[in-house]
Each structure stands twice: as structure tokens, then as C-alpha cells.
mmCIF file of C-alpha atoms in Angstrom:
data_model
loop_
_atom_site.group_PDB
_atom_site.id
_atom_site.type_symbol
_atom_site.label_atom_id
_atom_site.label_comp_id
_atom_site.label_asym_id
_atom_site.label_seq_id
_atom_site.Cartn_x
_atom_site.Cartn_y
_atom_site.Cartn_z
ATOM 1 C CA UNK A 82 125.975 65.241 150.425
ATOM 2 C CA UNK A 83 124.076 63.147 152.922
ATOM 3 C CA UNK A 84 122.007 60.643 150.978
ATOM 4 C CA UNK A 85 120.246 57.969 153.035
ATOM 5 C CA UNK A 86 119.509 54.605 151.401
ATOM 6 C CA UNK A 87 116.095 53.961 149.878
ATOM 7 C CA UNK A 88 115.575 50.835 151.942
ATOM 8 C CA UNK A 89 117.591 48.882 154.507
ATOM 9 C CA UNK A 90 119.889 46.252 153.049
ATOM 10 C CA UNK A 91 120.960 42.896 154.377
ATOM 11 C CA UNK A 92 124.467 42.908 155.803
ATOM 12 C CA UNK A 93 126.756 42.024 152.889
ATOM 13 C CA UNK A 94 128.548 38.704 152.973
ATOM 14 C CA UNK A 95 132.317 39.262 152.889
ATOM 15 C CA UNK A 96 131.862 42.685 151.366
ATOM 16 C CA UNK A 97 135.612 43.222 151.504
ATOM 17 C CA UNK A 98 137.884 41.309 149.187
ATOM 18 C CA UNK A 99 139.473 38.280 150.724
ATOM 19 C CA UNK A 100 137.258 37.942 153.768
ATOM 20 C CA UNK A 101 136.716 34.319 154.824
ATOM 21 C CA UNK A 102 133.630 32.728 153.311
ATOM 22 C CA UNK A 103 130.466 33.411 155.281
ATOM 23 C CA UNK A 104 128.110 30.487 155.698
ATOM 24 C CA UNK A 105 125.038 32.694 156.127
ATOM 25 C CA UNK A 106 122.709 32.090 153.176
ATOM 26 C CA UNK A 107 120.934 35.079 151.667
ATOM 27 C CA UNK A 108 118.925 35.631 148.540
ATOM 28 C CA UNK A 109 121.228 37.043 145.861
ATOM 29 C CA UNK A 110 121.312 37.631 142.152
ATOM 30 C CA UNK A 111 124.139 40.087 141.846
ATOM 31 C CA UNK A 112 127.736 39.399 142.818
ATOM 32 C CA UNK A 113 130.889 41.434 142.934
ATOM 33 C CA UNK A 114 133.960 39.868 141.495
ATOM 34 C CA UNK A 115 136.914 39.303 143.881
ATOM 35 C CA UNK A 116 137.854 35.626 144.249
ATOM 36 C CA UNK A 117 136.178 33.698 147.071
ATOM 37 C CA UNK A 118 134.040 36.676 148.004
ATOM 38 C CA UNK A 119 130.254 36.738 147.835
ATOM 39 C CA UNK A 120 128.316 39.906 148.558
ATOM 40 C CA UNK A 121 124.534 39.827 148.648
ATOM 41 C CA UNK A 122 121.501 42.000 149.201
ATOM 42 C CA UNK A 123 117.790 41.237 149.403
ATOM 43 C CA UNK A 124 116.114 40.485 146.098
ATOM 44 C CA UNK A 125 113.611 43.197 147.028
ATOM 45 C CA UNK A 126 116.399 45.685 146.272
ATOM 46 C CA UNK A 127 117.098 43.873 143.008
ATOM 47 C CA UNK A 128 120.820 44.042 143.402
ATOM 48 C CA UNK A 129 124.138 43.464 144.732
ATOM 49 C CA UNK A 130 126.141 45.485 142.300
ATOM 50 C CA UNK A 131 122.761 45.948 140.610
ATOM 51 C CA UNK A 132 119.791 48.190 140.056
ATOM 52 C CA UNK A 133 118.576 49.522 143.402
ATOM 53 C CA UNK A 134 114.853 49.869 143.600
ATOM 54 C CA UNK A 135 114.715 48.995 139.928
ATOM 55 C CA UNK A 136 116.196 52.416 139.038
ATOM 56 C CA UNK A 137 118.058 52.469 135.745
ATOM 57 C CA UNK A 138 119.177 55.540 133.891
ATOM 58 C CA UNK A 139 118.169 55.957 130.289
ATOM 59 C CA UNK A 140 120.748 55.038 127.680
ATOM 60 C CA UNK A 141 123.222 57.806 127.162
ATOM 61 C CA UNK A 142 123.427 59.393 123.749
ATOM 62 C CA UNK A 143 126.638 58.337 122.037
ATOM 63 C CA UNK A 144 128.334 59.700 118.944
ATOM 64 C CA UNK A 145 128.394 57.514 115.854
ATOM 65 C CA UNK A 146 131.126 54.902 115.674
ATOM 66 C CA UNK A 147 132.687 53.381 112.610
ATOM 67 C CA UNK A 148 130.973 50.382 111.050
ATOM 68 C CA UNK A 149 134.062 48.290 111.700
ATOM 69 C CA UNK A 150 133.710 48.826 115.436
ATOM 70 C CA UNK A 151 130.096 47.665 115.423
ATOM 71 C CA UNK A 152 130.180 44.607 113.168
ATOM 72 C CA UNK A 153 131.443 41.099 113.893
ATOM 73 C CA UNK A 154 133.868 40.239 116.681
ATOM 74 C CA UNK A 155 137.278 41.407 117.759
ATOM 75 C CA UNK A 156 140.397 39.531 116.709
ATOM 76 C CA UNK A 157 140.929 38.345 120.276
ATOM 77 C CA UNK A 158 144.356 36.908 119.447
ATOM 78 C CA UNK A 159 145.714 40.300 118.404
ATOM 79 C CA UNK A 160 143.970 42.055 121.280
ATOM 80 C CA UNK A 161 145.351 39.604 123.836
ATOM 81 C CA UNK A 162 148.876 39.915 122.483
ATOM 82 C CA UNK A 163 148.778 43.678 122.780
ATOM 83 C CA UNK A 164 146.872 44.056 126.047
ATOM 84 C CA UNK A 165 147.822 41.138 128.334
ATOM 85 C CA UNK A 166 151.278 42.550 129.219
ATOM 86 C CA UNK A 167 149.449 45.508 130.788
ATOM 87 C CA UNK A 168 147.004 43.386 132.814
ATOM 88 C CA UNK A 169 148.033 41.992 136.213
ATOM 89 C CA UNK A 170 146.649 39.606 138.807
ATOM 90 C CA UNK A 171 146.237 41.294 142.194
ATOM 91 C CA UNK A 172 146.574 39.199 145.378
ATOM 92 C CA UNK A 173 145.956 40.503 148.881
ATOM 93 C CA UNK A 174 146.754 39.126 152.333
ATOM 94 C CA UNK A 175 145.912 40.467 155.765
ATOM 95 C CA UNK A 176 145.978 37.917 158.574
ATOM 96 C CA UNK A 177 143.475 35.207 157.712
ATOM 97 C CA UNK A 178 141.975 37.284 154.919
ATOM 98 C CA UNK A 179 143.120 36.739 151.342
ATOM 99 C CA UNK A 180 141.744 37.298 147.877
ATOM 100 C CA UNK A 181 142.536 37.650 144.196
ATOM 101 C CA UNK A 182 141.433 40.212 141.638
ATOM 102 C CA UNK A 183 142.805 41.965 138.587
ATOM 103 C CA UNK A 184 144.411 45.281 137.680
ATOM 104 C CA UNK A 185 145.424 47.360 134.666
ATOM 105 C CA UNK A 186 148.715 49.225 134.256
ATOM 106 C CA UNK A 187 147.746 52.699 133.081
ATOM 107 C CA UNK A 188 151.029 54.586 133.473
ATOM 108 C CA UNK A 189 154.477 53.363 132.457
ATOM 109 C CA UNK A 190 155.885 54.514 135.821
ATOM 110 C CA UNK A 191 154.016 51.596 137.427
ATOM 111 C CA UNK A 192 150.560 52.933 138.331
ATOM 112 C CA UNK A 193 147.868 50.247 138.331
ATOM 113 C CA UNK A 194 144.104 50.809 138.238
ATOM 114 C CA UNK A 195 141.853 48.310 140.055
ATOM 115 C CA UNK A 196 138.678 48.125 142.169
ATOM 116 C CA UNK A 197 138.587 49.276 145.767
ATOM 117 C CA UNK A 198 136.825 46.066 146.810
ATOM 118 C CA UNK A 199 139.737 44.028 145.424
ATOM 119 C CA UNK A 200 142.225 45.560 147.871
ATOM 120 C CA UNK A 201 140.037 46.868 150.705
ATOM 121 C CA UNK A 202 140.876 44.025 153.099
ATOM 122 C CA UNK A 203 144.572 44.886 152.800
ATOM 123 C CA UNK A 204 144.188 48.662 152.883
ATOM 124 C CA UNK A 205 145.170 48.886 156.541
ATOM 125 C CA UNK A 206 148.151 46.710 157.344
ATOM 126 C CA UNK A 207 147.923 43.964 154.723
ATOM 127 C CA UNK A 208 150.121 43.209 151.731
ATOM 128 C CA UNK A 209 149.267 43.525 148.054
ATOM 129 C CA UNK A 210 151.138 41.662 145.318
ATOM 130 C CA UNK A 211 150.748 41.688 141.552
ATOM 131 C CA UNK A 212 151.569 38.919 139.084
ATOM 132 C CA UNK A 213 152.500 39.967 135.560
ATOM 133 C CA UNK A 214 151.673 38.069 132.391
ATOM 134 C CA UNK A 215 155.335 37.042 131.989
ATOM 135 C CA UNK A 216 155.204 35.225 135.334
ATOM 136 C CA UNK A 217 157.139 37.563 137.612
ATOM 137 C CA UNK A 218 155.519 39.086 140.675
ATOM 138 C CA UNK A 219 156.147 42.031 142.965
ATOM 139 C CA UNK A 220 154.714 43.655 146.056
ATOM 140 C CA UNK A 221 153.009 46.989 145.436
ATOM 141 C CA UNK A 222 151.911 49.939 147.538
ATOM 142 C CA UNK A 223 148.434 51.409 147.764
ATOM 143 C CA UNK A 224 148.465 54.950 146.370
ATOM 144 C CA UNK A 225 144.838 55.730 147.162
ATOM 145 C CA UNK A 226 141.338 54.326 147.027
ATOM 146 C CA UNK A 227 137.834 55.678 146.593
ATOM 147 C CA UNK A 228 135.069 53.540 148.113
ATOM 148 C CA UNK A 229 132.359 55.750 146.563
ATOM 149 C CA UNK A 230 133.278 54.764 143.009
ATOM 150 C CA UNK A 231 134.857 51.387 143.950
ATOM 151 C CA UNK A 232 138.197 52.337 142.405
ATOM 152 C CA UNK A 233 141.775 52.211 143.700
ATOM 153 C CA UNK A 234 145.302 52.845 142.440
ATOM 154 C CA UNK A 235 148.396 50.757 143.180
ATOM 155 C CA UNK A 236 152.061 51.568 142.476
ATOM 156 C CA UNK A 237 154.947 49.250 141.752
ATOM 157 C CA UNK A 238 158.525 50.433 142.089
ATOM 158 C CA UNK A 239 159.476 49.960 138.438
ATOM 159 C CA UNK A 240 163.130 50.012 137.370
ATOM 160 C CA UNK A 241 162.084 50.510 133.756
ATOM 161 C CA UNK A 242 158.996 51.609 131.868
ATOM 162 C CA UNK A 243 156.173 49.099 132.162
ATOM 163 C CA UNK A 244 153.780 48.060 129.390
ATOM 164 C CA UNK A 245 150.487 49.919 129.662
ATOM 165 C CA UNK A 246 146.989 49.563 128.281
ATOM 166 C CA UNK A 247 146.108 52.584 126.171
ATOM 167 C CA UNK A 248 143.053 54.480 127.357
ATOM 168 C CA UNK A 249 140.102 54.708 124.998
ATOM 169 C CA UNK A 250 136.957 56.817 125.327
ATOM 170 C CA UNK A 251 133.905 55.246 126.879
ATOM 171 C CA UNK A 252 131.888 58.171 125.463
ATOM 172 C CA UNK A 253 132.473 56.652 122.011
ATOM 173 C CA UNK A 254 131.251 53.175 122.964
ATOM 174 C CA UNK A 255 128.116 51.950 121.195
ATOM 175 C CA UNK A 256 125.653 49.193 122.068
ATOM 176 C CA UNK A 257 126.412 46.075 120.058
ATOM 177 C CA UNK A 258 130.094 46.715 119.456
ATOM 178 C CA UNK A 259 132.462 43.804 120.182
ATOM 179 C CA UNK A 260 134.681 43.909 123.254
ATOM 180 C CA UNK A 261 137.276 41.752 125.009
ATOM 181 C CA UNK A 262 137.611 41.225 128.780
ATOM 182 C CA UNK A 263 140.986 40.383 130.343
ATOM 183 C CA UNK A 264 141.765 39.456 133.933
ATOM 184 C CA UNK A 265 142.084 36.630 136.438
ATOM 185 C CA UNK A 266 138.704 34.891 136.925
ATOM 186 C CA UNK A 267 138.923 32.382 139.790
ATOM 187 C CA UNK A 268 142.595 33.305 140.054
ATOM 188 C CA UNK A 269 143.371 32.086 136.515
ATOM 189 C CA UNK A 270 145.750 34.796 135.371
ATOM 190 C CA UNK A 271 145.785 36.211 131.844
ATOM 191 C CA UNK A 272 142.334 34.933 130.928
ATOM 192 C CA UNK A 273 140.718 36.400 127.817
ATOM 193 C CA UNK A 274 137.015 36.341 126.905
ATOM 194 C CA UNK A 275 135.026 38.156 124.223
ATOM 195 C CA UNK A 276 131.521 39.494 123.755
ATOM 196 C CA UNK A 277 129.631 42.666 122.944
ATOM 197 C CA UNK A 278 128.424 45.782 124.694
ATOM 198 C CA UNK A 279 124.902 44.844 125.764
ATOM 199 C CA UNK A 280 123.782 48.208 127.149
ATOM 200 C CA UNK A 281 125.063 51.580 128.300
ATOM 201 C CA UNK A 282 124.279 54.023 131.070
ATOM 202 C CA UNK A 283 123.551 51.515 133.828
ATOM 203 C CA UNK A 284 123.687 53.023 137.316
ATOM 204 C CA UNK A 285 124.731 50.134 139.531
ATOM 205 C CA UNK A 286 124.793 50.542 143.340
ATOM 206 C CA UNK A 287 127.078 48.113 145.180
ATOM 207 C CA UNK A 288 127.867 47.680 148.877
ATOM 208 C CA UNK A 289 131.097 49.354 149.918
ATOM 209 C CA UNK A 290 133.203 49.972 153.011
ATOM 210 C CA UNK A 291 131.517 50.252 156.416
ATOM 211 C CA UNK A 292 127.998 49.583 155.130
ATOM 212 C CA UNK A 293 128.131 52.456 152.659
ATOM 213 C CA UNK A 294 127.149 52.218 148.996
ATOM 214 C CA UNK A 295 129.363 52.677 145.972
ATOM 215 C CA UNK A 296 127.832 53.696 142.658
ATOM 216 C CA UNK A 297 128.984 52.443 139.282
ATOM 217 C CA UNK A 298 127.730 55.445 137.308
ATOM 218 C CA UNK A 299 126.890 54.969 133.631
ATOM 219 C CA UNK A 300 128.304 51.439 133.735
ATOM 220 C CA UNK A 301 128.931 49.503 130.542
ATOM 221 C CA UNK A 302 126.952 46.253 130.443
ATOM 222 C CA UNK A 303 128.574 43.367 128.565
ATOM 223 C CA UNK A 304 127.943 39.703 127.872
ATOM 224 C CA UNK A 305 131.675 38.936 127.762
ATOM 225 C CA UNK A 306 132.201 36.196 130.340
ATOM 226 C CA UNK A 307 133.580 37.658 133.566
ATOM 227 C CA UNK A 308 133.625 35.894 136.916
ATOM 228 C CA UNK A 309 134.909 36.294 140.498
ATOM 229 C CA UNK A 310 138.510 37.443 140.171
ATOM 230 C CA UNK A 311 137.890 39.593 137.080
ATOM 231 C CA UNK A 312 137.252 42.674 139.243
ATOM 232 C CA UNK A 313 139.646 45.466 138.385
ATOM 233 C CA UNK A 314 140.482 43.917 135.027
ATOM 234 C CA UNK A 315 140.259 45.398 131.549
ATOM 235 C CA UNK A 316 137.350 45.727 129.160
ATOM 236 C CA UNK A 317 138.806 46.830 125.828
ATOM 237 C CA UNK A 318 137.625 47.557 122.311
ATOM 238 C CA UNK A 319 138.918 45.851 119.186
ATOM 239 C CA UNK A 320 141.855 48.251 119.053
ATOM 240 C CA UNK A 321 142.951 47.141 122.521
ATOM 241 C CA UNK A 322 141.962 50.454 124.080
ATOM 242 C CA UNK A 323 140.680 50.409 127.652
ATOM 243 C CA UNK A 324 137.005 51.403 127.772
ATOM 244 C CA UNK A 325 136.028 50.053 131.197
ATOM 245 C CA UNK A 326 137.094 48.389 134.458
ATOM 246 C CA UNK A 327 135.210 45.125 135.025
ATOM 247 C CA UNK A 328 133.552 45.361 138.423
ATOM 248 C CA UNK A 329 130.307 43.424 138.904
ATOM 249 C CA UNK A 330 128.205 40.604 137.481
ATOM 250 C CA UNK A 331 124.636 39.431 137.737
ATOM 251 C CA UNK A 332 124.201 35.905 139.094
ATOM 252 C CA UNK A 333 121.277 33.571 139.630
ATOM 253 C CA UNK A 334 121.247 31.662 142.951
ATOM 254 C CA UNK A 335 120.637 27.932 142.987
ATOM 255 C CA UNK A 336 118.260 26.135 145.360
ATOM 256 C CA UNK A 337 120.725 26.689 148.205
ATOM 257 C CA UNK A 338 120.836 30.390 147.353
ATOM 258 C CA UNK A 339 124.536 30.208 146.525
ATOM 259 C CA UNK A 340 125.579 32.606 143.776
ATOM 260 C CA UNK A 341 126.814 31.093 140.525
ATOM 261 C CA UNK A 342 129.229 32.436 137.949
ATOM 262 C CA UNK A 343 128.679 34.494 134.840
ATOM 263 C CA UNK A 344 125.239 34.507 133.250
ATOM 264 C CA UNK A 345 126.267 36.970 130.580
ATOM 265 C CA UNK A 346 125.435 40.173 132.458
ATOM 266 C CA UNK A 347 128.516 42.032 133.611
ATOM 267 C CA UNK A 348 129.194 45.679 134.423
ATOM 268 C CA UNK A 349 132.301 47.817 133.934
ATOM 269 C CA UNK A 350 133.086 51.296 135.251
ATOM 270 C CA UNK A 351 133.425 53.505 132.139
ATOM 271 C CA UNK A 352 136.997 54.592 131.600
ATOM 272 C CA UNK A 353 136.147 58.293 131.203
ATOM 273 C CA UNK A 354 135.040 58.306 134.849
ATOM 274 C CA UNK A 355 137.670 55.837 136.070
ATOM 275 C CA UNK A 356 140.515 57.811 134.494
ATOM 276 C CA UNK A 357 139.399 61.069 136.121
ATOM 277 C CA UNK A 358 139.240 59.444 139.549
ATOM 278 C CA UNK A 359 142.547 57.648 138.986
ATOM 279 C CA UNK A 360 144.263 60.926 138.111
ATOM 280 C CA UNK A 361 143.043 62.470 141.370
ATOM 281 C CA UNK A 362 144.173 59.460 143.401
ATOM 282 C CA UNK A 363 147.635 59.614 141.833
ATOM 283 C CA UNK A 364 147.958 63.353 142.341
ATOM 284 C CA UNK A 365 146.502 63.678 145.847
ATOM 285 C CA UNK A 366 145.693 60.208 147.203
ATOM 286 C CA UNK A 367 142.025 61.175 147.573
ATOM 287 C CA UNK A 368 139.040 62.156 145.426
ATOM 288 C CA UNK A 369 137.316 65.513 145.946
ATOM 289 C CA UNK A 370 133.597 65.281 145.251
ATOM 290 C CA UNK A 371 131.192 68.189 144.958
ATOM 291 C CA UNK A 372 128.096 68.318 147.124
ATOM 292 C CA UNK A 373 124.581 69.703 147.131
ATOM 293 C CA UNK A 374 124.329 70.350 150.849
ATOM 294 C CA UNK A 375 121.052 68.498 151.355
ATOM 295 C CA UNK A 376 119.720 65.391 153.029
ATOM 296 C CA UNK A 377 116.960 63.849 150.943
ATOM 297 C CA UNK A 378 114.661 60.828 150.851
ATOM 298 C CA UNK A 379 112.383 59.643 148.030
ATOM 299 C CA UNK A 380 108.675 60.234 148.526
ATOM 300 C CA UNK A 381 106.533 57.104 149.009
ATOM 301 C CA UNK A 382 103.578 56.947 146.560
ATOM 302 C CA UNK A 383 101.006 58.031 149.142
ATOM 303 C CA UNK A 384 103.099 61.000 150.211
ATOM 304 C CA UNK A 385 103.709 61.989 146.591
ATOM 305 C CA UNK A 386 99.969 61.924 145.950
ATOM 306 C CA UNK A 387 99.354 64.077 149.002
ATOM 307 C CA UNK A 388 101.865 66.648 147.754
ATOM 308 C CA UNK A 389 100.364 66.570 144.263
ATOM 309 C CA UNK A 390 103.439 65.202 142.493
ATOM 310 C CA UNK A 391 104.181 61.953 140.676
ATOM 311 C CA UNK A 392 107.424 61.446 142.560
ATOM 312 C CA UNK A 393 110.274 63.450 144.039
ATOM 313 C CA UNK A 394 112.938 63.822 146.685
ATOM 314 C CA UNK A 395 111.849 65.306 150.011
ATOM 315 C CA UNK A 396 114.523 67.576 151.497
ATOM 316 C CA UNK A 397 114.842 66.624 155.145
ATOM 317 C CA UNK A 398 117.506 69.240 155.758
ATOM 318 C CA UNK A 399 119.467 71.881 153.876
ATOM 319 C CA UNK A 400 122.960 72.840 155.047
ATOM 320 C CA UNK A 401 123.122 76.517 156.062
ATOM 321 C CA UNK A 402 125.045 78.524 153.466
ATOM 322 C CA UNK A 403 125.530 75.345 151.413
ATOM 323 C CA UNK A 404 125.043 75.185 147.629
ATOM 324 C CA UNK A 405 121.342 74.259 147.851
ATOM 325 C CA UNK A 406 120.631 76.931 150.455
ATOM 326 C CA UNK A 407 122.365 79.567 148.360
ATOM 327 C CA UNK A 408 120.169 78.532 145.433
ATOM 328 C CA UNK A 409 117.078 79.138 147.567
ATOM 329 C CA UNK A 410 116.092 75.597 148.519
ATOM 330 C CA UNK A 411 114.607 74.989 151.958
ATOM 331 C CA UNK A 412 113.819 71.996 154.166
ATOM 332 C CA UNK A 413 110.508 70.329 153.175
ATOM 333 C CA UNK A 414 110.920 71.329 149.522
ATOM 334 C CA UNK A 415 110.268 68.501 147.069
ATOM 335 C CA UNK A 416 112.784 68.218 144.242
ATOM 336 C CA UNK A 417 111.049 66.815 141.171
ATOM 337 C CA UNK A 418 113.668 67.304 138.435
ATOM 338 C CA UNK A 419 117.474 67.387 138.337
ATOM 339 C CA UNK A 420 118.803 68.604 134.998
ATOM 340 C CA UNK A 421 115.367 67.809 133.526
ATOM 341 C CA UNK A 422 115.525 64.221 134.781
ATOM 342 C CA UNK A 423 112.851 62.915 137.180
ATOM 343 C CA UNK A 424 114.186 62.869 140.740
ATOM 344 C CA UNK A 425 112.777 59.435 141.501
ATOM 345 C CA UNK A 426 115.654 58.180 143.653
ATOM 346 C CA UNK A 427 118.633 59.341 145.660
ATOM 347 C CA UNK A 428 120.651 57.558 142.974
ATOM 348 C CA UNK A 429 120.078 60.661 140.837
ATOM 349 C CA UNK A 430 121.873 62.763 143.451
ATOM 350 C CA UNK A 431 124.639 60.180 143.713
ATOM 351 C CA UNK A 432 125.139 60.135 139.957
ATOM 352 C CA UNK A 433 125.503 63.906 139.779
ATOM 353 C CA UNK A 434 127.929 63.878 142.694
ATOM 354 C CA UNK A 435 130.128 61.229 141.066
ATOM 355 C CA UNK A 436 130.172 62.701 137.581
ATOM 356 C CA UNK A 437 130.420 66.453 138.263
ATOM 357 C CA UNK A 438 132.944 68.696 139.962
ATOM 358 C CA UNK A 439 132.728 71.683 142.258
ATOM 359 C CA UNK A 440 131.669 74.757 140.298
ATOM 360 C CA UNK A 441 129.399 72.852 137.899
ATOM 361 C CA UNK A 442 125.765 73.943 137.801
ATOM 362 C CA UNK A 443 122.655 71.763 138.091
ATOM 363 C CA UNK A 444 119.156 72.949 137.203
ATOM 364 C CA UNK A 445 116.582 71.926 139.811
ATOM 365 C CA UNK A 446 112.784 71.965 139.740
ATOM 366 C CA UNK A 447 111.025 71.802 143.081
ATOM 367 C CA UNK A 448 107.626 72.126 144.729
ATOM 368 C CA UNK A 449 106.992 74.295 147.786
ATOM 369 C CA UNK A 450 103.530 74.799 149.269
ATOM 370 C CA UNK A 451 101.961 73.436 146.091
ATOM 371 C CA UNK A 452 103.832 75.822 143.787
ATOM 372 C CA UNK A 453 106.427 74.606 141.277
ATOM 373 C CA UNK A 454 109.610 76.648 140.922
ATOM 374 C CA UNK A 455 113.088 76.183 139.510
ATOM 375 C CA UNK A 456 116.589 77.260 140.447
ATOM 376 C CA UNK A 457 120.196 76.524 139.584
ATOM 377 C CA UNK A 458 122.581 75.027 142.117
ATOM 378 C CA UNK A 459 126.307 75.678 141.784
ATOM 379 C CA UNK A 460 127.897 72.596 143.299
ATOM 380 C CA UNK A 461 130.302 73.268 146.154
ATOM 381 C CA UNK A 462 133.323 71.617 147.695
ATOM 382 C CA UNK A 463 132.554 69.152 150.463
ATOM 383 C CA UNK A 464 133.459 70.864 153.754
#
């Protein structure tokens, strides 16, 4: 899928973990979380690790949870005792670049889940170390990373089974339920904070490698205090089950436009998505995404009015024999609905790409020469 950005973005400051601090001042109210790293975009885009163009998905429908999971607060003491052994501090070094983040041990053989932006600066030639809650440390290898979802997997050569954090189900998470965040904010290992789930289904674009954009799809929003260094750490429920990977926070700049710490708006990659990507990285070292086979841009209001639609995605090109072409779509078509959701932004395409697999079908409504039609696209494998 070739999805151009909605608008140009300012060059991110130190968009890779551990890059030396950049003195260039930019307007920012969202910040990613590796230590000593500030990444910013223009306020006009309303994000860094935020809501591009103001686009937010509707809250996802969740199954009912037990009353106990939705009332009061977690017993953070019990949660910390059970979970902290499976949470590590991740440190990277590559020449003059250095940084600190967090990670979660998800397999007893020594596989560790973290964010791509935590380790990106050391992905080619640097060193990555992890510090365990009992104080010992070890160098680890990079198994694989996925800049699109901002996730990565590390591996430690373990002589014995390691303590892990049990995976929960982010599909069962409900707004208002208590949660606990664990990680290394500002490099302070084994830090524990508590809060609630503030919202669900946030689609949060963040700058990624080589001026690309990662998408935190269906992110869990929480008011649990998380700060730079918490990236890659655990967001767990009251049973100590991993429901998300802490990845981004909202910040409010001061008069000097320097980002501050937590203001009670943090975002975590839901574990249902993170686990699927982690499994692929462990098995193959890469992530295979499906694709539509189109290049699309959102219609400006005047263009939408001229075409007689409220909004939509204008297909600049359609790959010959690609999934969209096989479904009958043509260049200059205007996609108005994807799975009955308004196609108001390329973020809709990105969300489908990140959450589906090749072979899945997507219903599409489109306008051609003033006539509305519909078709079904069977997603393909990226060539």
C-alpha cells in the first residue's frame, strides 16, 4: 500500500531513541517515550504520537467485564510483586547515541517485547542491554523490528527459564477499569504507577524510521503516569495480565516550547495486536502486511463538493492486477466507505493494513462518474 501523508510534517527531533538532544525548538504537544528523546510535529497536525488531522476512530465495542475489574483500583503491591520480574530496562548505545526504554519478557526462553523507537538507534551496529528487576544485566540481540507498528523483539541467551508477564486480552478491556503501568521512566528502573483506562480505540500516528509514519492502531488511552523511558513497558490489568505496551504520551509545551512530562494522557499498543506482530517477528524476523494496491489521498472540502460527496479518498493510482484492481477499482475513483466506515483519511487504510491479513475481505463503497457502487476487496500479499 502506498499511502501518502495528509500534510507535510516538521522533521522530528531525535526521532530515533538515544539520538543526541536537538536544540531546534518546535511546537509540540505529543511526545514519544524513550529517555532523552523528544519528537515533535506541528500543532496543526495535532500530534506527535497523536491524532493526525484530528482523526480518531470511534470507540470499539467491547464485551462486558466483571464488576470487580471495573470498580476501584488495583492492588498495586500485589501486581508489582508478580509483574516486575518480567519487566526490564532497555539501554542502547551506538557511538555517541544512547537511550533508555523498557521491555517486557513474553516468553520464558528470553524473548522481550519493546518499541521499535526504543532500539532503532542501535539496530545497525549498536549494542542493546537489559537490566532485570533483581539488578543483573545482560546484552541482548535484536530478533526483529517493525517500524510500521513501532514494535520490536529482543532475545537474551537464557540459561534457565525467565519470568514472564502473562498475556491478557485487550479485546476484553473496558473504559474505566483500573490498570498499572510498569517500566523505567527517566531511567528509573522498576517504577510502578496506577490509573484507569481513559478511552479505547485511539488511532495514534507517530513518526518512525526514515520519515515514515507508524500507527498505533486501536491504542489504549490511560491516565496512569508514564514518562520518557516508559516506552516498551507494560500496561497490565489488576490480575497482572499484559493488556498493552506503553508507547506514547501527550505533553503540553512550556513558553520555550519544550515538552514536559506526563499530563495524564498516555497511549499503549493493545496486546492483541502486539502479540500477533511479536509472534511473526520471532518466527520470521519480519512482519508480512496485506495491501490494497492503491495510492490514495483525502479529498479537500472543495474537491469533495465538486464530486458530490461529503468526503472520501481519491485513488491516484491502482496497481495492475492488484487486489483493488481485481475488485474493479480504477484510478480517479473516490472511496467513500471502508467496511461501512467513512473514508475520511488515509489512516483508515493504514488501520486496515495493520489489523488484517492477506486473504481477509474489505467491503468498499466508491463513486465513479457520479455513480455510487460497492465492491469487495480481498487483501493481497505485498509484492
